[in-house]
Amino acid sequence: MSWPSVIAARLRGLLLRGRLERELEDEVRFHLEMQIEDNRKAGMSPAGARYAALRSFGAIAPMKETHRERRAFAFIETVAQDIRYALRTLRKNPAFTIAAVATLAIAIGGNTAMFSVLNAVILQPLPFREPGQLVMLWTEIPGQAAREGRSAYRNIEQWRAQSSSFADIAVADPLSLTLTSPAAAEQISAVRISPNYFSLLGLQPALGRAFSEEEASRRERVALISHRFWQSRFAGSPEAIGASIELDGKPSRIIGILPAKYHFEPFTTDVWEPHTLFPDWEARQGVNGAETWFALGRLKPGVSIEQAQTEMTALARRLDEQAPPSARNRGISLMPLALHVTGPASRTALWMLAGAVFCVLLIAAANVASLSLARSVARGREMAIRVAIGASRTRIARQLLVESLTLGTIAGLLGLAVADAVIRVILALQPAGLVRLNDAALNPQALAWTFVLCLLTGVLVGLAPAITTSPRNPGMRAAGRIRRVLVVAEFAMAIVLLAGAGLFIRSLRAIHNVDPGFRPEHVLSVQLSAPSPRPELFNRILEQIAALPGVESAGIIGDLFIGGNPERVITTEGAATPHSGRLRFRADEISPGFFQTIGTPLRSGRFFNAGDNAAAPRVAIVNEAMARRLWPGLEAIGKRFKPGGEDSSAPWFTVVGVVGDMRRQNLENEPIPQMFEPLAQNPSRLVTLLVRTVLDNPAQMAGAIQSAVHDVEPRTPVYRITALENRVDAGLSQRRFQAALLIGFSAVALLLAAIGIYGLIQYSIVARTRELGIRLAVGAQAGEIFRLIIREGLLLSLTGLGIGLIGAIGATRLAAGLLYGVTSTDPLTFITVSLLLTAVAIAACYVPARRAMRLDPLVALRHE
Amino acid sequence: MKNEQPAKAGVLQGTLTLVVLRTLAALGPLHGYGIARRIEQISEDLLQLNQGTLYPALLRMEQEGWVDAKWGASDNNRKAKFYSITASGRRRLARETKDWRRMSSTIERFLTAGPRSFSDELA
């Protein structure tokens, strides 16, 4: 039994059965006491009077049982009767029924679908032990808006040793590995983790085991694999345990397989390896080593994240004082793992969409309530007859409620089909950033929610007709008033949704109009994984590709897009003395043709050329943001800087060029400082190859480019071949998803509101036909009648508009964080949607108004 | 309660409704005990009513809409449930009365008719 029906049963038991049972007892007691009193008056002894009373009453328990059965039976019987009657009534009015059921089914379906998404992405706890205790720990740099920075291994070790809030802290660093099989080499995602990672999450391998502390410290090449990887590579064979796979050219032994339902948060990957396997492991342990690690902690039971944050802030201050000056100014910020997996913006957006679709349901319910109010007035005769033959007011009210609940239930059942379709569409849109979205399904929780919606809809729809119908007053006037209020409410909610949709469209357009600082059109993006970092290999590949017909130029960069908030210490040679400081910036290796290929302009100095090779002095190109940051107001060309502190052994770079800023995180973020060094001076193995073609769809060149690469070096996996525009666009997918849903919801809302006002105006004209006839007969012009009707419609829609605008200003402020390049009270948007709504309202009133204008006074006067 | 006295008749199935409706129509709102007393008075104690059976019967009549039940104060100012006949109850009473009269007169005719007149009628 599901919980709603349990609650319903309990309620009925408590409210009805308990009361009726007590009443019967009172009645019986009263009866017996009266009888005893009368017997006493007749001269019996107290005991005799009591005995005689009980005897004449007969057996009490069986009587009560009969009474009880009758009650229960009657309840079921009348409800069954009501449902049968409701179905008959609905069948007799197919137009009403189809309109109502269709409207409600769409609304309930949309709500069920949205709930499934919300449930899968946000409401379901993460599939780990006590997920509420899991926390991400970040290094933050106050003042550089970098709250979620990765951390240095030694810092994490210090946190682990010196904090008392955490039961344990694990580290992880995701990377890309080349998997070599006899057939081919390909790139897979992996993550290197500390041995306590799985035990911290509370996860057991489904098969085999996790690696131990000793194995990690001996740097043994062992690996755990995902269920998916196990199925695709080993066809689910248990012999996978102990098998060897070649990762980055070295054999690794598989020791464990993760369970199928593990969602891999926070890292979606196929292979887990010990964190000690990085070739530069020794360097990574130093405090000035790479700050590349993710830290995942489990709070001790009873410790809140706020308490832990307080402790860590104090700890960060202590560590800061011990650190060398250049590495200072670092804080620690904590974030619940769930919030890291699905960020606050995505959450706000989902809740907002759920709220929007709920508004659609309310509008739909208001519409159907309005329809059934009109119908209940028309059913006045039927009600009068039923009252005359003895139906009580509650009986009729119940009948009407049962009717609307039946309507709601039918709509709910159809709504499930709608929900299924909507979920498919949402999954097909596949917006980025919504981890676990694929779990959205019509599961028992979603069905329970549908059931609640059915009840809610039924009550909302049936309430107004039920309360306005009384035996004496068929509720004509009250019904009219309620219908007006409903239409006003519909318009108010519609304008809120429209305003939201308008602001989202404006945001999307603002982002589209942002100059990314490069020209992605016609460019194909290809990931390459070379067997070894040899500059001459890349040169040969670039030459080969540049020679292809249809190719304008080709270039290479380590990684075009920037994830996370990289930051490190940098030392600059200023006007006088060297200066060290922490800077959030990004460094990449590029080939000479890179900027020409991607279309980023040179501001001063020069691009790299073939002369910038391994033998030549180290040179760098920086972007304008970096030049401004390091040498404000000075010419950057010729200046020198080096990564690390003043005592660092890293080489000095001489700036030879300044280029325009590129938005490489996503289009919405201001470009961060970026530096580029020649690929020939710091070769990398995993790179992004960019090819500028003459084609509108550069993906057509995928095959040619792949074979060109393999002609040069067959052991080079080529993957993620896609138009660069698609990659830029992918950053917008969640926004587009939100806007698409919101536009859809508000379009439905607007349509429903239009139907609502049309129905009301149409009905009021029919009800006022005689009045209009009289007006026409005493000389009113057709135009006046037309204006009268339009004025009535406008009054309603403008009232709704006014109320809705106030609500919209409040509602859009909640979503302000989701907007870009537009304020939450953008006047243009508000005016546009107001005009749109008013135009739709006038259009909806136009048809009935025209009809009223053409009334023949003679016919109208005779109208009943 | 098996020790029914031979001189007293049990209430015929189905007639209880008629008796109760008639009582309520004649006397106005009454509580359950009042109805029972009234039935015993009218029948001069010859109609033996197992008083308890009155309550399920009253419930049924209430569900059918023939009687209305309301809580009120009794003569001695105690809380009691008062039953009154409704419009549809009156129609029901009229119909049942008619049915009963037709039935009892038919039976009566059987009981008063002699063998000859019976065969006369057949002839």
PDB file of C-alpha atoms in Angstrom, chain A residues 398-625:
ATOM      1  CA  ARG A 398     -19.484  15.042  -3.098  1.00  0.00           C
ATOM      2  CA  GLN A 399     -20.839  14.001  -6.453  1.00  0.00           C
ATOM      3  CA  LEU A 400     -19.180  17.000  -8.096  1.00  0.00           C
ATOM      4  CA  LEU A 401     -15.897  16.301  -6.303  1.00  0.00           C
ATOM      5  CA  VAL A 402     -15.977  12.660  -7.335  1.00  0.00           C
ATOM      6  CA  GLU A 403     -16.592  13.823 -10.889  1.00  0.00           C
ATOM      7  CA  SER A 404     -13.551  16.073 -10.893  1.00  0.00           C
ATOM      8  CA  LEU A 405     -11.414  13.476  -9.114  1.00  0.00           C
ATOM      9  CA  THR A 406     -12.419  10.965 -11.776  1.00  0.00           C
ATOM     10  CA  LEU A 407     -11.451  13.549 -14.378  1.00  0.00           C
ATOM     11  CA  GLY A 408      -8.138  14.110 -12.596  1.00  0.00           C
ATOM     12  CA  THR A 409      -7.431  10.392 -12.441  1.00  0.00           C
ATOM     13  CA  ILE A 410      -8.133   9.812 -16.118  1.00  0.00           C
ATOM     14  CA  ALA A 411      -5.965  12.821 -16.948  1.00  0.00           C
ATOM     15  CA  GLY A 412      -3.263  11.466 -14.612  1.00  0.00           C
ATOM     16  CA  LEU A 413      -3.216   8.091 -16.371  1.00  0.00           C
ATOM     17  CA  LEU A 414      -2.891   9.783 -19.754  1.00  0.00           C
ATOM     18  CA  GLY A 415      -0.410  12.172 -18.148  1.00  0.00           C
ATOM     19  CA  LEU A 416       1.916   9.224 -17.526  1.00  0.00           C
ATOM     20  CA  ALA A 417       2.179   8.740 -21.275  1.00  0.00           C
ATOM     21  CA  VAL A 418       2.848  12.457 -21.664  1.00  0.00           C
ATOM     22  CA  ALA A 419       5.449  12.292 -18.880  1.00  0.00           C
ATOM     23  CA  ASP A 420       7.187   9.390 -20.570  1.00  0.00           C
ATOM     24  CA  ALA A 421       7.416  11.371 -23.805  1.00  0.00           C
ATOM     25  CA  VAL A 422       8.641  14.526 -22.022  1.00  0.00           C
ATOM     26  CA  ILE A 423      11.321  12.544 -20.158  1.00  0.00           C
ATOM     27  CA  ARG A 424      12.510  11.142 -23.492  1.00  0.00           C
ATOM     28  CA  VAL A 425      12.751  14.631 -24.924  1.00  0.00           C
ATOM     29  CA  ILE A 426      14.662  15.879 -21.880  1.00  0.00           C
ATOM     30  CA  LEU A 427      17.082  12.959 -22.050  1.00  0.00           C
ATOM     31  CA  ALA A 428      17.547  13.595 -25.764  1.00  0.00           C
ATOM     32  CA  LEU A 429      18.409  17.251 -25.077  1.00  0.00           C
ATOM     33  CA  GLN A 430      21.041  15.894 -22.629  1.00  0.00           C
ATOM     34  CA  PRO A 431      22.015  19.202 -21.055  1.00  0.00           C
ATOM     35  CA  ALA A 432      25.531  19.259 -19.617  1.00  0.00           C
ATOM     36  CA  GLY A 433      26.025  19.578 -15.877  1.00  0.00           C
ATOM     37  CA  LEU A 434      23.023  17.529 -14.817  1.00  0.00           C
ATOM     38  CA  VAL A 435      24.763  14.453 -13.466  1.00  0.00           C
ATOM     39  CA  ARG A 436      22.422  11.479 -12.884  1.00  0.00           C
ATOM     40  CA  LEU A 437      19.887  12.927 -15.319  1.00  0.00           C
ATOM     41  CA  ASN A 438      19.782   9.551 -17.044  1.00  0.00           C
ATOM     42  CA  ASP A 439      18.220   8.092 -13.901  1.00  0.00           C
ATOM     43  CA  ALA A 440      15.070  10.127 -14.549  1.00  0.00           C
ATOM     44  CA  ALA A 441      12.278   7.606 -14.975  1.00  0.00           C
ATOM     45  CA  LEU A 442       8.699   6.886 -14.049  1.00  0.00           C
ATOM     46  CA  ASN A 443       9.704   5.140 -10.837  1.00  0.00           C
ATOM     47  CA  PRO A 444       7.442   4.590  -7.787  1.00  0.00           C
ATOM     48  CA  GLN A 445       8.272   8.036  -6.395  1.00  0.00           C
ATOM     49  CA  ALA A 446       7.260   9.671  -9.672  1.00  0.00           C
ATOM     50  CA  LEU A 447       4.036   7.623  -9.729  1.00  0.00           C
ATOM     51  CA  ALA A 448       3.276   8.656  -6.151  1.00  0.00           C
ATOM     52  CA  TRP A 449       3.757  12.276  -7.172  1.00  0.00           C
ATOM     53  CA  THR A 450       1.433  11.762 -10.152  1.00  0.00           C
ATOM     54  CA  PHE A 451      -1.145  10.364  -7.757  1.00  0.00           C
ATOM     55  CA  VAL A 452      -0.822  13.405  -5.499  1.00  0.00           C
ATOM     56  CA  LEU A 453      -1.186  15.643  -8.552  1.00  0.00           C
ATOM     57  CA  CYS A 454      -4.334  13.761  -9.622  1.00  0.00           C
ATOM     58  CA  LEU A 455      -5.895  14.324  -6.208  1.00  0.00           C
ATOM     59  CA  LEU A 456      -4.790  17.932  -6.094  1.00  0.00           C
ATOM     60  CA  THR A 457      -6.092  18.621  -9.590  1.00  0.00           C
ATOM     61  CA  GLY A 458      -9.346  16.875  -8.812  1.00  0.00           C
ATOM     62  CA  VAL A 459      -9.889  18.936  -5.695  1.00  0.00           C
ATOM     63  CA  LEU A 460      -8.828  22.205  -7.362  1.00  0.00           C
ATOM     64  CA  VAL A 461     -11.132  21.595 -10.302  1.00  0.00           C
ATOM     65  CA  GLY A 462     -14.070  20.327  -8.272  1.00  0.00           C
ATOM     66  CA  LEU A 463     -13.929  22.695  -5.333  1.00  0.00           C
ATOM     67  CA  ALA A 464     -15.407  25.756  -6.986  1.00  0.00           C
ATOM     68  CA  PRO A 465     -18.416  23.989  -8.544  1.00  0.00           C
ATOM     69  CA  ALA A 466     -18.956  22.042  -5.331  1.00  0.00           C
ATOM     70  CA  ILE A 467     -19.094  25.102  -3.090  1.00  0.00           C
ATOM     71  CA  THR A 468     -21.140  27.236  -5.436  1.00  0.00           C
ATOM     72  CA  THR A 469     -23.780  24.582  -5.906  1.00  0.00           C
ATOM     73  CA  SER A 470     -26.436  24.559  -3.253  1.00  0.00           C
ATOM     74  CA  PRO A 471     -29.971  23.235  -3.515  1.00  0.00           C
ATOM     75  CA  ARG A 472     -31.546  26.671  -3.406  1.00  0.00           C
ATOM     76  CA  ASN A 473     -28.922  28.660  -5.283  1.00  0.00           C
ATOM     77  CA  PRO A 474     -27.536  27.101  -8.438  1.00  0.00           C
ATOM     78  CA  GLY A 475     -24.649  29.500  -7.983  1.00  0.00           C
ATOM     79  CA  MET A 476     -24.958  31.510 -11.137  1.00  0.00           C
ATOM     80  CA  ARG A 477     -23.581  34.728  -9.722  1.00  0.00           C
ATOM     81  CA  ALA A 478     -20.906  33.177  -7.515  1.00  0.00           C
ATOM     82  CA  ALA A 479     -19.811  30.997 -10.411  1.00  0.00           C
ATOM     83  CA  GLY A 480     -19.372  34.014 -12.665  1.00  0.00           C
ATOM     84  CA  ARG A 481     -17.310  35.800 -10.054  1.00  0.00           C
ATOM     85  CA  ILE A 482     -15.108  32.801  -9.400  1.00  0.00           C
ATOM     86  CA  ARG A 483     -14.538  32.318 -13.113  1.00  0.00           C
ATOM     87  CA  ARG A 484     -13.365  35.924 -13.421  1.00  0.00           C
ATOM     88  CA  VAL A 485     -10.975  35.443 -10.516  1.00  0.00           C
ATOM     89  CA  LEU A 486      -9.685  32.261 -12.146  1.00  0.00           C
ATOM     90  CA  VAL A 487      -9.006  34.015 -15.453  1.00  0.00           C
ATOM     91  CA  VAL A 488      -7.211  36.850 -13.663  1.00  0.00           C
ATOM     92  CA  ALA A 489      -5.093  34.280 -11.807  1.00  0.00           C
ATOM     93  CA  GLU A 490      -4.294  32.490 -15.061  1.00  0.00           C
ATOM     94  CA  PHE A 491      -3.058  35.688 -16.642  1.00  0.00           C
ATOM     95  CA  ALA A 492      -1.047  36.573 -13.555  1.00  0.00           C
ATOM     96  CA  MET A 493       0.749  33.213 -13.613  1.00  0.00           C
ATOM     97  CA  ALA A 494       1.204  33.297 -17.380  1.00  0.00           C
ATOM     98  CA  ILE A 495       2.979  36.664 -17.234  1.00  0.00           C
ATOM     99  CA  VAL A 496       5.373  35.352 -14.564  1.00  0.00           C
ATOM    100  CA  LEU A 497       6.315  32.431 -16.810  1.00  0.00           C
ATOM    101  CA  LEU A 498       6.549  34.641 -19.894  1.00  0.00           C
ATOM    102  CA  ALA A 499       8.772  37.133 -18.108  1.00  0.00           C
ATOM    103  CA  GLY A 500      11.049  34.292 -16.999  1.00  0.00           C
ATOM    104  CA  ALA A 501      11.192  32.832 -20.498  1.00  0.00           C
ATOM    105  CA  GLY A 502      11.857  36.284 -21.946  1.00  0.00           C
ATOM    106  CA  LEU A 503      14.775  36.880 -19.593  1.00  0.00           C
ATOM    107  CA  PHE A 504      16.238  33.477 -20.418  1.00  0.00           C
ATOM    108  CA  ILE A 505      15.997  34.142 -24.126  1.00  0.00           C
ATOM    109  CA  ARG A 506      17.684  37.516 -23.638  1.00  0.00           C
ATOM    110  CA  SER A 507      20.466  35.860 -21.601  1.00  0.00           C
ATOM    111  CA  LEU A 508      21.000  33.249 -24.262  1.00  0.00           C
ATOM    112  CA  ARG A 509      21.171  35.908 -26.967  1.00  0.00           C
ATOM    113  CA  ALA A 510      23.566  37.991 -24.881  1.00  0.00           C
ATOM    114  CA  ILE A 511      25.879  34.988 -24.587  1.00  0.00           C
ATOM    115  CA  HIS A 512      25.594  34.266 -28.287  1.00  0.00           C
ATOM    116  CA  ASN A 513      26.689  37.818 -28.988  1.00  0.00           C
ATOM    117  CA  VAL A 514      29.737  37.537 -26.755  1.00  0.00           C
ATOM    118  CA  ASP A 515      32.984  37.632 -28.718  1.00  0.00           C
ATOM    119  CA  PRO A 516      34.904  34.510 -27.634  1.00  0.00           C
ATOM    120  CA  GLY A 517      38.179  36.060 -28.807  1.00  0.00           C
ATOM    121  CA  PHE A 518      38.557  33.424 -31.529  1.00  0.00           C
ATOM    122  CA  ARG A 519      36.644  32.331 -34.591  1.00  0.00           C
ATOM    123  CA  PRO A 520      35.374  28.759 -34.164  1.00  0.00           C
ATOM    124  CA  GLU A 521      33.529  28.630 -37.524  1.00  0.00           C
ATOM    125  CA  HIS A 522      34.915  26.139 -40.090  1.00  0.00           C
ATOM    126  CA  VAL A 523      37.365  24.763 -37.512  1.00  0.00           C
ATOM    127  CA  LEU A 524      37.571  21.073 -36.697  1.00  0.00           C
ATOM    128  CA  SER A 525      38.786  20.029 -33.257  1.00  0.00           C
ATOM    129  CA  VAL A 526      40.592  16.700 -32.859  1.00  0.00           C
ATOM    130  CA  GLN A 527      42.209  15.131 -29.788  1.00  0.00           C
ATOM    131  CA  LEU A 528      45.539  13.432 -30.372  1.00  0.00           C
ATOM    132  CA  SER A 529      47.423  11.095 -28.100  1.00  0.00           C
ATOM    133  CA  ALA A 530      50.950  10.626 -29.412  1.00  0.00           C
ATOM    134  CA  PRO A 531      52.933   7.593 -28.284  1.00  0.00           C
ATOM    135  CA  SER A 532      55.684   9.941 -27.130  1.00  0.00           C
ATOM    136  CA  PRO A 533      56.049  13.727 -26.881  1.00  0.00           C
ATOM    137  CA  ARG A 534      58.185  14.317 -29.992  1.00  0.00           C
ATOM    138  CA  PRO A 535      57.937  17.812 -31.544  1.00  0.00           C
ATOM    139  CA  GLU A 536      58.998  16.574 -34.971  1.00  0.00           C
ATOM    140  CA  LEU A 537      56.073  14.130 -34.983  1.00  0.00           C
ATOM    141  CA  PHE A 538      53.609  16.985 -34.518  1.00  0.00           C
ATOM    142  CA  ASN A 539      55.398  19.009 -37.178  1.00  0.00           C
ATOM    143  CA  ARG A 540      55.038  16.158 -39.667  1.00  0.00           C
ATOM    144  CA  ILE A 541      51.356  15.722 -38.795  1.00  0.00           C
ATOM    145  CA  LEU A 542      50.717  19.455 -39.231  1.00  0.00           C
ATOM    146  CA  GLU A 543      52.514  19.485 -42.587  1.00  0.00           C
ATOM    147  CA  GLN A 544      50.548  16.465 -43.779  1.00  0.00           C
ATOM    148  CA  ILE A 545      47.236  18.038 -42.802  1.00  0.00           C
ATOM    149  CA  ALA A 546      48.041  21.481 -44.178  1.00  0.00           C
ATOM    150  CA  ALA A 547      48.634  19.802 -47.530  1.00  0.00           C
ATOM    151  CA  LEU A 548      45.093  18.356 -47.615  1.00  0.00           C
ATOM    152  CA  PRO A 549      42.694  20.027 -50.038  1.00  0.00           C
ATOM    153  CA  GLY A 550      40.119  22.139 -48.217  1.00  0.00           C
ATOM    154  CA  VAL A 551      42.444  22.904 -45.315  1.00  0.00           C
ATOM    155  CA  GLU A 552      43.498  26.511 -44.748  1.00  0.00           C
ATOM    156  CA  SER A 553      45.751  25.997 -41.769  1.00  0.00           C
ATOM    157  CA  ALA A 554      46.327  23.739 -38.790  1.00  0.00           C
ATOM    158  CA  GLY A 555      47.632  24.280 -35.291  1.00  0.00           C
ATOM    159  CA  ILE A 556      48.095  22.482 -31.996  1.00  0.00           C
ATOM    160  CA  ILE A 557      47.420  23.491 -28.410  1.00  0.00           C
ATOM    161  CA  GLY A 558      47.765  21.430 -25.222  1.00  0.00           C
ATOM    162  CA  ASP A 559      44.123  21.913 -24.334  1.00  0.00           C
ATOM    163  CA  LEU A 560      41.914  24.627 -25.752  1.00  0.00           C
ATOM    164  CA  PHE A 561      39.294  24.705 -23.029  1.00  0.00           C
ATOM    165  CA  ILE A 562      40.022  25.468 -19.399  1.00  0.00           C
ATOM    166  CA  GLY A 563      38.330  23.486 -16.643  1.00  0.00           C
ATOM    167  CA  GLY A 564      38.643  24.394 -12.976  1.00  0.00           C
ATOM    168  CA  ASN A 565      40.601  27.291 -11.577  1.00  0.00           C
ATOM    169  CA  PRO A 566      44.297  26.712 -12.170  1.00  0.00           C
ATOM    170  CA  GLU A 567      46.558  28.944 -10.154  1.00  0.00           C
ATOM    171  CA  ARG A 568      50.180  28.929  -9.189  1.00  0.00           C
ATOM    172  CA  VAL A 569      53.022  31.078  -7.972  1.00  0.00           C
ATOM    173  CA  ILE A 570      54.721  33.161 -10.616  1.00  0.00           C
ATOM    174  CA  THR A 571      57.802  35.385 -10.354  1.00  0.00           C
ATOM    175  CA  THR A 572      58.126  38.409 -12.620  1.00  0.00           C
ATOM    176  CA  GLU A 573      60.995  40.652 -13.462  1.00  0.00           C
ATOM    177  CA  GLY A 574      59.480  44.059 -12.982  1.00  0.00           C
ATOM    178  CA  ALA A 575      60.979  47.482 -13.421  1.00  0.00           C
ATOM    179  CA  ALA A 576      63.312  46.959 -10.457  1.00  0.00           C
ATOM    180  CA  THR A 577      63.331  43.766  -8.362  1.00  0.00           C
ATOM    181  CA  PRO A 578      61.774  40.378  -9.071  1.00  0.00           C
ATOM    182  CA  HIS A 579      58.341  39.966  -7.558  1.00  0.00           C
ATOM    183  CA  SER A 580      56.580  36.706  -6.653  1.00  0.00           C
ATOM    184  CA  GLY A 581      52.873  36.154  -6.166  1.00  0.00           C
ATOM    185  CA  ARG A 582      50.097  33.701  -6.629  1.00  0.00           C
ATOM    186  CA  LEU A 583      48.242  34.140  -9.867  1.00  0.00           C
ATOM    187  CA  ARG A 584      45.277  32.376 -11.345  1.00  0.00           C
ATOM    188  CA  PHE A 585      46.466  31.715 -14.873  1.00  0.00           C
ATOM    189  CA  ARG A 586      46.628  29.074 -17.483  1.00  0.00           C
ATOM    190  CA  ALA A 587      49.691  27.843 -19.398  1.00  0.00           C
ATOM    191  CA  ASP A 588      49.548  25.898 -22.661  1.00  0.00           C
ATOM    192  CA  GLU A 589      51.953  24.675 -25.321  1.00  0.00           C
ATOM    193  CA  ILE A 590      51.142  25.667 -28.869  1.00  0.00           C
ATOM    194  CA  SER A 591      52.482  25.040 -32.364  1.00  0.00           C
ATOM    195  CA  PRO A 592      53.477  28.015 -34.561  1.00  0.00           C
ATOM    196  CA  GLY A 593      50.255  28.014 -36.607  1.00  0.00           C
ATOM    197  CA  PHE A 594      47.876  27.944 -33.664  1.00  0.00           C
ATOM    198  CA  PHE A 595      46.735  31.576 -33.444  1.00  0.00           C
ATOM    199  CA  GLN A 596      46.372  31.925 -37.212  1.00  0.00           C
ATOM    200  CA  THR A 597      44.217  28.775 -37.242  1.00  0.00           C
ATOM    201  CA  ILE A 598      41.935  29.777 -34.424  1.00  0.00           C
ATOM    202  CA  GLY A 599      41.787  33.405 -35.531  1.00  0.00           C
ATOM    203  CA  THR A 600      43.009  35.200 -32.426  1.00  0.00           C
ATOM    204  CA  PRO A 601      44.643  38.537 -33.238  1.00  0.00           C
ATOM    205  CA  LEU A 602      48.188  39.509 -32.307  1.00  0.00           C
ATOM    206  CA  ARG A 603      48.212  42.759 -30.329  1.00  0.00           C
ATOM    207  CA  SER A 604      51.960  43.338 -30.306  1.00  0.00           C
ATOM    208  CA  GLY A 605      55.229  41.498 -30.802  1.00  0.00           C
ATOM    209  CA  ARG A 606      55.244  38.297 -32.857  1.00  0.00           C
ATOM    210  CA  PHE A 607      53.803  34.780 -33.083  1.00  0.00           C
ATOM    211  CA  PHE A 608      56.028  31.729 -32.565  1.00  0.00           C
ATOM    212  CA  ASN A 609      57.964  30.399 -35.533  1.00  0.00           C
ATOM    213  CA  ALA A 610      60.069  27.391 -36.396  1.00  0.00           C
ATOM    214  CA  GLY A 611      63.050  29.100 -34.797  1.00  0.00           C
ATOM    215  CA  ASP A 612      61.513  28.803 -31.331  1.00  0.00           C
ATOM    216  CA  ASN A 613      62.783  25.241 -30.911  1.00  0.00           C
ATOM    217  CA  ALA A 614      64.300  23.256 -28.096  1.00  0.00           C
ATOM    218  CA  ALA A 615      67.728  24.798 -28.707  1.00  0.00           C
ATOM    219  CA  ALA A 616      66.463  28.393 -28.664  1.00  0.00           C
ATOM    220  CA  PRO A 617      65.886  30.552 -25.526  1.00  0.00           C
ATOM    221  CA  ARG A 618      62.543  29.976 -23.758  1.00  0.00           C
ATOM    222  CA  VAL A 619      59.903  32.389 -25.042  1.00  0.00           C
ATOM    223  CA  ALA A 620      56.242  33.011 -24.247  1.00  0.00           C
ATOM    224  CA  ILE A 621      53.201  34.725 -25.658  1.00  0.00           C
ATOM    225  CA  VAL A 622      50.757  36.115 -23.106  1.00  0.00           C
ATOM    226  CA  ASN A 623      47.231  37.358 -23.480  1.00  0.00           C
ATOM    227  CA  GLU A 624      46.189  40.925 -22.731  1.00  0.00           C
ATOM    228  CA  ALA A 625      44.688  39.945 -19.362  1.00  0.00           C
TER     229      ALA A 625
END
